[in-house]
Amino acid sequence: EAGVVQSPRYKIIEKKQPVAFWCNPISGHNTLYWYRQNLGQGPELLIRYENEEAVDDSQLPKDRFSAERLKGVDSTLKIQPAELGDSAVYLCASSPLRGPEQYFGPGTRLTVT
Amino acid sequence: GQSLEQPSEVTAVEGAIVQINCTYQTSGFYGLSWYQQHDGGAPTFLSYNGLDGLEETGRFSSFLSRSDSYGYLLLQELQMKDSASYFCAVLSGGGADGLTFGKGTHLIIQP
């Protein structure tokens, strides 16, 4: 069984530029999460989807971040414009149902210069 | 709000036993999970405690005391490959919310 796929793995952009991350969850997993992980910290939830519905986006900085999950499968997280403080690893995770066991992708390491 | 406290770093010897503690303050607590993350890797699920007591999975065990808002991860027969960061994470909102992670404990295994 394939795991959670994310791309790109690494991204370097200049501040004020836009950037997008893509995630393909494990087949059959209805719940999808986007987390942000800063160096030396634990993952921080940005948004959670159940199928195509965003059921928790309270931690998503909506002035510059947006996300979508079309058809309840793949998801895209976008930042526009990026700021220096957005440098982090962006992790996507999925689970068959909401709960404690989540399957994480390898993440996208974003560097904003 | 929610907060979790765990030691930032623990050092242990190969073959020994180590315990990583986690205390939490949260509303709507549902259960406590543990994840392992190697440098540059993805977090991987280790265990979950929804009820008080000990859960054992091979060399790893996890414990929860709801009354003390406390849990721990116990790693036995330590191997060099166990060198990683370990995160406790709270599940709240009746299990409907996402996980809230602690800052992680960096475990260093010495030969």
Tab-separated table of C-alpha atoms in Angstrom:
chain	number	residue	atom	x	y	z
A	1	GLU	CA	0.000	0.000	0.000
A	2	ALA	CA	1.416	3.370	-1.007
A	3	GLY	CA	1.866	5.935	1.720
A	4	VAL	CA	0.988	9.615	1.731
A	5	VAL	CA	2.674	11.340	-1.189
A	6	GLN	CA	3.742	14.962	-1.093
A	7	SER	CA	5.435	17.199	-3.602
A	8	PRO	CA	7.668	18.979	-3.926
A	9	ARG	CA	10.009	17.716	-1.223
A	10	TYR	CA	11.940	20.957	-1.123
A	11	LYS	CA	11.110	24.471	-2.202
A	12	ILE	CA	13.132	27.684	-2.011
A	13	ILE	CA	11.387	30.934	-2.860
A	14	GLU	CA	11.840	34.615	-2.274
A	15	LYS	CA	9.510	36.424	0.087
A	16	LYS	CA	6.328	37.769	-1.457
A	17	GLN	CA	6.282	34.946	-3.998
A	18	PRO	CA	3.461	32.377	-4.077
A	19	VAL	CA	4.001	28.684	-3.390
A	20	ALA	CA	1.826	25.579	-3.485
A	21	PHE	CA	2.150	22.139	-1.937
A	22	TRP	CA	0.387	19.018	-3.114
A	23	CYS	CA	-0.707	15.959	-1.166
A	24	ASN	CA	-2.106	12.609	-2.218
A	25	PRO	CA	-3.416	10.694	0.819
A	26	ILE	CA	-3.593	6.961	1.295
A	27	SER	CA	-6.360	5.485	-0.810
A	28	GLY	CA	-9.617	5.266	1.093
A	29	HIS	CA	-8.618	7.711	3.812
A	30	ASN	CA	-11.436	10.203	4.266
A	31	THR	CA	-9.676	12.536	6.683
A	32	LEU	CA	-6.767	14.696	5.550
A	33	TYR	CA	-4.666	17.058	7.631
A	34	TRP	CA	-2.133	19.761	6.883
A	35	TYR	CA	0.412	20.492	9.600
A	36	ARG	CA	3.283	22.935	9.821
A	37	GLN	CA	6.416	21.958	11.719
A	38	ASN	CA	9.019	24.515	12.710
A	39	LEU	CA	12.523	23.428	13.598
A	40	GLY	CA	12.653	21.842	17.031
A	41	GLN	CA	8.882	21.925	17.453
A	42	GLY	CA	6.027	19.503	17.091
A	43	PRO	CA	3.656	19.588	14.133
A	44	GLU	CA	0.961	22.257	14.364
A	45	LEU	CA	-2.407	21.604	12.746
A	46	LEU	CA	-3.364	24.068	10.031
A	47	ILE	CA	-6.485	22.502	8.544
A	48	ARG	CA	-8.417	19.249	8.652
A	49	TYR	CA	-10.672	17.879	5.927
A	50	GLU	CA	-13.308	15.209	6.112
A	51	ASN	CA	-13.841	14.215	2.509
A	52	GLU	CA	-13.971	17.532	0.662
A	53	GLU	CA	-15.195	19.600	3.617
A	54	ALA	CA	-12.808	21.682	5.705
A	55	VAL	CA	-14.078	20.930	9.220
A	56	ASP	CA	-11.349	22.698	11.192
A	57	ASP	CA	-9.367	25.595	9.732
A	58	SER	CA	-9.150	27.673	12.887
A	59	GLN	CA	-5.340	27.673	12.844
A	60	LEU	CA	-4.973	28.517	9.159
A	61	PRO	CA	-3.733	32.106	8.577
A	62	LYS	CA	-6.455	32.937	6.132
A	63	ASP	CA	-4.991	36.212	4.947
A	64	ARG	CA	-2.276	34.388	3.044
A	65	PHE	CA	-2.962	30.658	3.267
A	66	SER	CA	-5.592	28.731	1.362
A	67	ALA	CA	-6.312	25.065	0.866
A	68	GLU	CA	-8.590	22.898	-1.157
A	69	ARG	CA	-9.424	19.242	-1.457
A	70	LEU	CA	-11.218	18.656	-4.680
A	71	LYS	CA	-13.296	15.486	-4.975
A	72	GLY	CA	-12.246	14.529	-1.476
A	73	VAL	CA	-8.924	13.013	-2.539
A	74	ASP	CA	-5.857	15.150	-3.375
A	75	SER	CA	-5.277	18.404	-1.579
A	76	THR	CA	-3.336	21.584	-2.260
A	77	LEU	CA	-2.071	24.097	0.277
A	78	LYS	CA	-1.126	27.529	-1.031
A	79	ILE	CA	0.681	30.493	0.465
A	80	GLN	CA	0.439	33.877	-1.235
A	81	PRO	CA	2.467	35.912	-0.591
A	82	ALA	CA	5.084	33.992	1.384
A	83	GLU	CA	6.858	35.623	4.323
A	84	LEU	CA	10.186	34.794	5.924
A	85	GLY	CA	8.383	33.307	8.918
A	86	ASP	CA	6.687	30.727	6.711
A	87	SER	CA	9.919	28.760	6.420
A	88	ALA	CA	9.056	25.352	7.865
A	89	VAL	CA	8.219	21.777	6.928
A	90	TYR	CA	4.648	21.365	5.719
A	91	LEU	CA	3.319	17.914	6.505
A	92	CYS	CA	0.266	16.216	5.105
A	93	ALA	CA	-1.354	13.339	6.965
A	94	SER	CA	-4.366	11.144	6.411
A	95	SER	CA	-6.456	8.678	8.385
A	96	PRO	CA	-9.371	6.415	7.539
A	97	LEU	CA	-11.452	8.072	10.243
A	98	ARG	CA	-10.735	10.899	12.631
A	99	GLY	CA	-8.664	9.569	15.482
A	100	PRO	CA	-5.246	9.174	17.019
A	101	GLU	CA	-3.518	7.181	14.295
A	102	GLN	CA	-2.521	9.400	11.431
A	103	TYR	CA	-0.228	8.561	8.544
A	104	PHE	CA	2.182	11.308	7.612
A	105	GLY	CA	3.833	12.090	4.314
A	106	PRO	CA	7.520	13.035	4.068
A	107	GLY	CA	6.717	16.747	4.062
A	108	THR	CA	7.747	19.733	1.980
A	109	ARG	CA	10.620	21.755	3.370
A	110	LEU	CA	9.977	25.399	2.498
A	111	THR	CA	12.694	28.020	2.702
A	112	VAL	CA	11.694	31.635	2.172
A	113	THR	CA	14.620	34.001	1.514
B	1	GLY	CA	-5.975	26.407	25.161
B	2	GLN	CA	-3.916	23.290	25.256
B	3	SER	CA	-0.359	22.734	26.422
B	4	LEU	CA	1.921	19.724	26.671
B	5	GLU	CA	5.213	19.446	28.494
B	6	GLN	CA	7.896	16.887	27.782
B	7	PRO	CA	11.679	16.945	28.301
B	8	SER	CA	13.590	18.436	25.386
B	9	GLU	CA	16.328	15.820	25.431
B	10	VAL	CA	17.034	12.436	27.020
B	11	THR	CA	20.208	10.371	26.770
B	12	ALA	CA	20.360	6.617	27.342
B	13	VAL	CA	22.638	3.676	26.707
B	14	GLU	CA	22.069	0.959	24.127
B	15	GLY	CA	20.248	-1.999	25.660
B	16	ALA	CA	18.853	0.038	28.538
B	17	ILE	CA	15.331	1.258	29.331
B	18	VAL	CA	14.203	4.866	29.046
B	19	GLN	CA	11.003	6.655	30.021
B	20	ILE	CA	9.788	9.855	28.343
B	21	ASN	CA	7.211	11.757	30.362
B	22	CYS	CA	4.441	13.989	29.136
B	23	THR	CA	2.114	16.209	31.122
B	24	TYR	CA	-0.752	18.043	29.552
B	25	GLN	CA	-3.377	20.694	30.160
B	26	THR	CA	-6.265	20.587	27.769
B	27	SER	CA	-9.996	20.930	27.491
B	28	GLY	CA	-12.018	18.107	26.057
B	29	PHE	CA	-9.255	15.533	26.524
B	30	TYR	CA	-9.965	12.296	24.709
B	31	GLY	CA	-6.664	10.410	24.604
B	32	LEU	CA	-2.881	10.570	24.317
B	33	SER	CA	-0.821	9.433	21.342
B	34	TRP	CA	2.897	8.985	20.806
B	35	TYR	CA	4.779	9.522	17.566
B	36	GLN	CA	8.384	8.905	16.547
B	37	GLN	CA	10.234	11.095	14.077
B	38	HIS	CA	13.740	10.501	12.761
B	39	ASP	CA	15.704	13.483	11.510
B	40	GLY	CA	14.345	14.542	8.138
B	41	GLY	CA	11.626	11.915	8.303
B	42	ALA	CA	7.883	11.809	8.781
B	43	PRO	CA	6.251	11.310	12.174
B	44	THR	CA	5.131	7.711	12.596
B	45	PHE	CA	2.463	6.488	14.996
B	46	LEU	CA	3.661	4.436	17.968
B	47	SER	CA	0.789	4.082	20.405
B	48	TYR	CA	-2.446	5.492	21.788
B	49	ASN	CA	-3.986	5.520	25.278
B	50	GLY	CA	-7.671	6.278	25.477
B	51	LEU	CA	-8.050	4.748	28.918
B	52	ASP	CA	-5.914	4.788	32.057
B	53	GLY	CA	-3.264	2.148	32.219
B	54	LEU	CA	-0.488	0.587	30.224
B	55	GLU	CA	-0.508	-0.309	26.537
B	56	GLU	CA	2.284	-2.550	25.285
B	57	THR	CA	3.488	-2.913	21.727
B	58	GLY	CA	6.680	-4.892	21.460
B	59	ARG	CA	9.583	-2.983	22.976
B	60	PHE	CA	7.426	0.121	23.418
B	61	SER	CA	4.829	0.716	26.123
B	62	SER	CA	2.737	3.765	26.886
B	63	PHE	CA	0.936	4.738	30.053
B	64	LEU	CA	-1.830	7.205	30.843
B	65	SER	CA	-3.227	8.617	34.064
B	66	ARG	CA	-6.168	10.909	33.345
B	67	SER	CA	-6.461	12.031	36.951
B	68	ASP	CA	-2.844	13.241	36.904
B	69	SER	CA	-2.953	14.558	33.302
B	70	TYR	CA	0.185	12.538	32.774
B	71	GLY	CA	1.507	9.889	30.473
B	72	TYR	CA	4.774	8.314	29.514
B	73	LEU	CA	6.405	6.313	26.769
B	74	LEU	CA	8.672	3.474	27.855
B	75	LEU	CA	11.272	2.109	25.473
B	76	GLN	CA	13.011	-1.145	26.398
B	77	GLU	CA	16.092	-2.860	25.007
B	78	LEU	CA	17.172	0.348	23.366
B	79	GLN	CA	18.737	0.115	19.947
B	80	MET	CA	20.746	2.730	18.064
B	81	LYS	CA	17.899	3.053	15.574
B	82	ASP	CA	15.688	4.343	18.395
B	83	SER	CA	17.605	7.623	18.282
B	84	ALA	CA	14.879	10.014	17.184
B	85	SER	CA	12.449	12.620	18.465
B	86	TYR	CA	9.386	11.423	20.319
B	87	PHE	CA	6.216	13.487	20.493
B	88	CYS	CA	3.246	13.118	22.765
B	89	ALA	CA	0.036	14.391	21.215
B	90	VAL	CA	-3.369	15.027	22.699
B	91	LEU	CA	-6.559	14.036	20.949
B	92	SER	CA	-9.482	16.168	22.063
B	93	GLY	CA	-12.993	17.156	21.101
B	94	GLY	CA	-14.393	13.678	21.625
B	95	GLY	CA	-11.856	12.341	19.175
B	96	ALA	CA	-13.131	14.625	16.446
B	97	ASP	CA	-10.357	17.191	16.543
B	98	GLY	CA	-6.877	17.011	15.133
B	99	LEU	CA	-3.892	16.188	17.278
B	100	THR	CA	-2.094	18.790	19.393
B	101	PHE	CA	1.572	17.863	19.609
B	102	GLY	CA	4.149	18.586	22.278
B	103	LYS	CA	7.512	20.045	21.347
B	104	GLY	CA	9.145	16.649	21.301
B	105	THR	CA	11.886	14.826	23.188
B	106	HIS	CA	15.138	14.200	21.375
B	107	LEU	CA	16.367	10.758	22.433
B	108	ILE	CA	20.086	10.148	22.107
B	109	ILE	CA	21.299	6.552	22.333
B	110	GLN	CA	24.913	6.005	23.271
B	111	PRO	CA	26.755	2.734	22.592
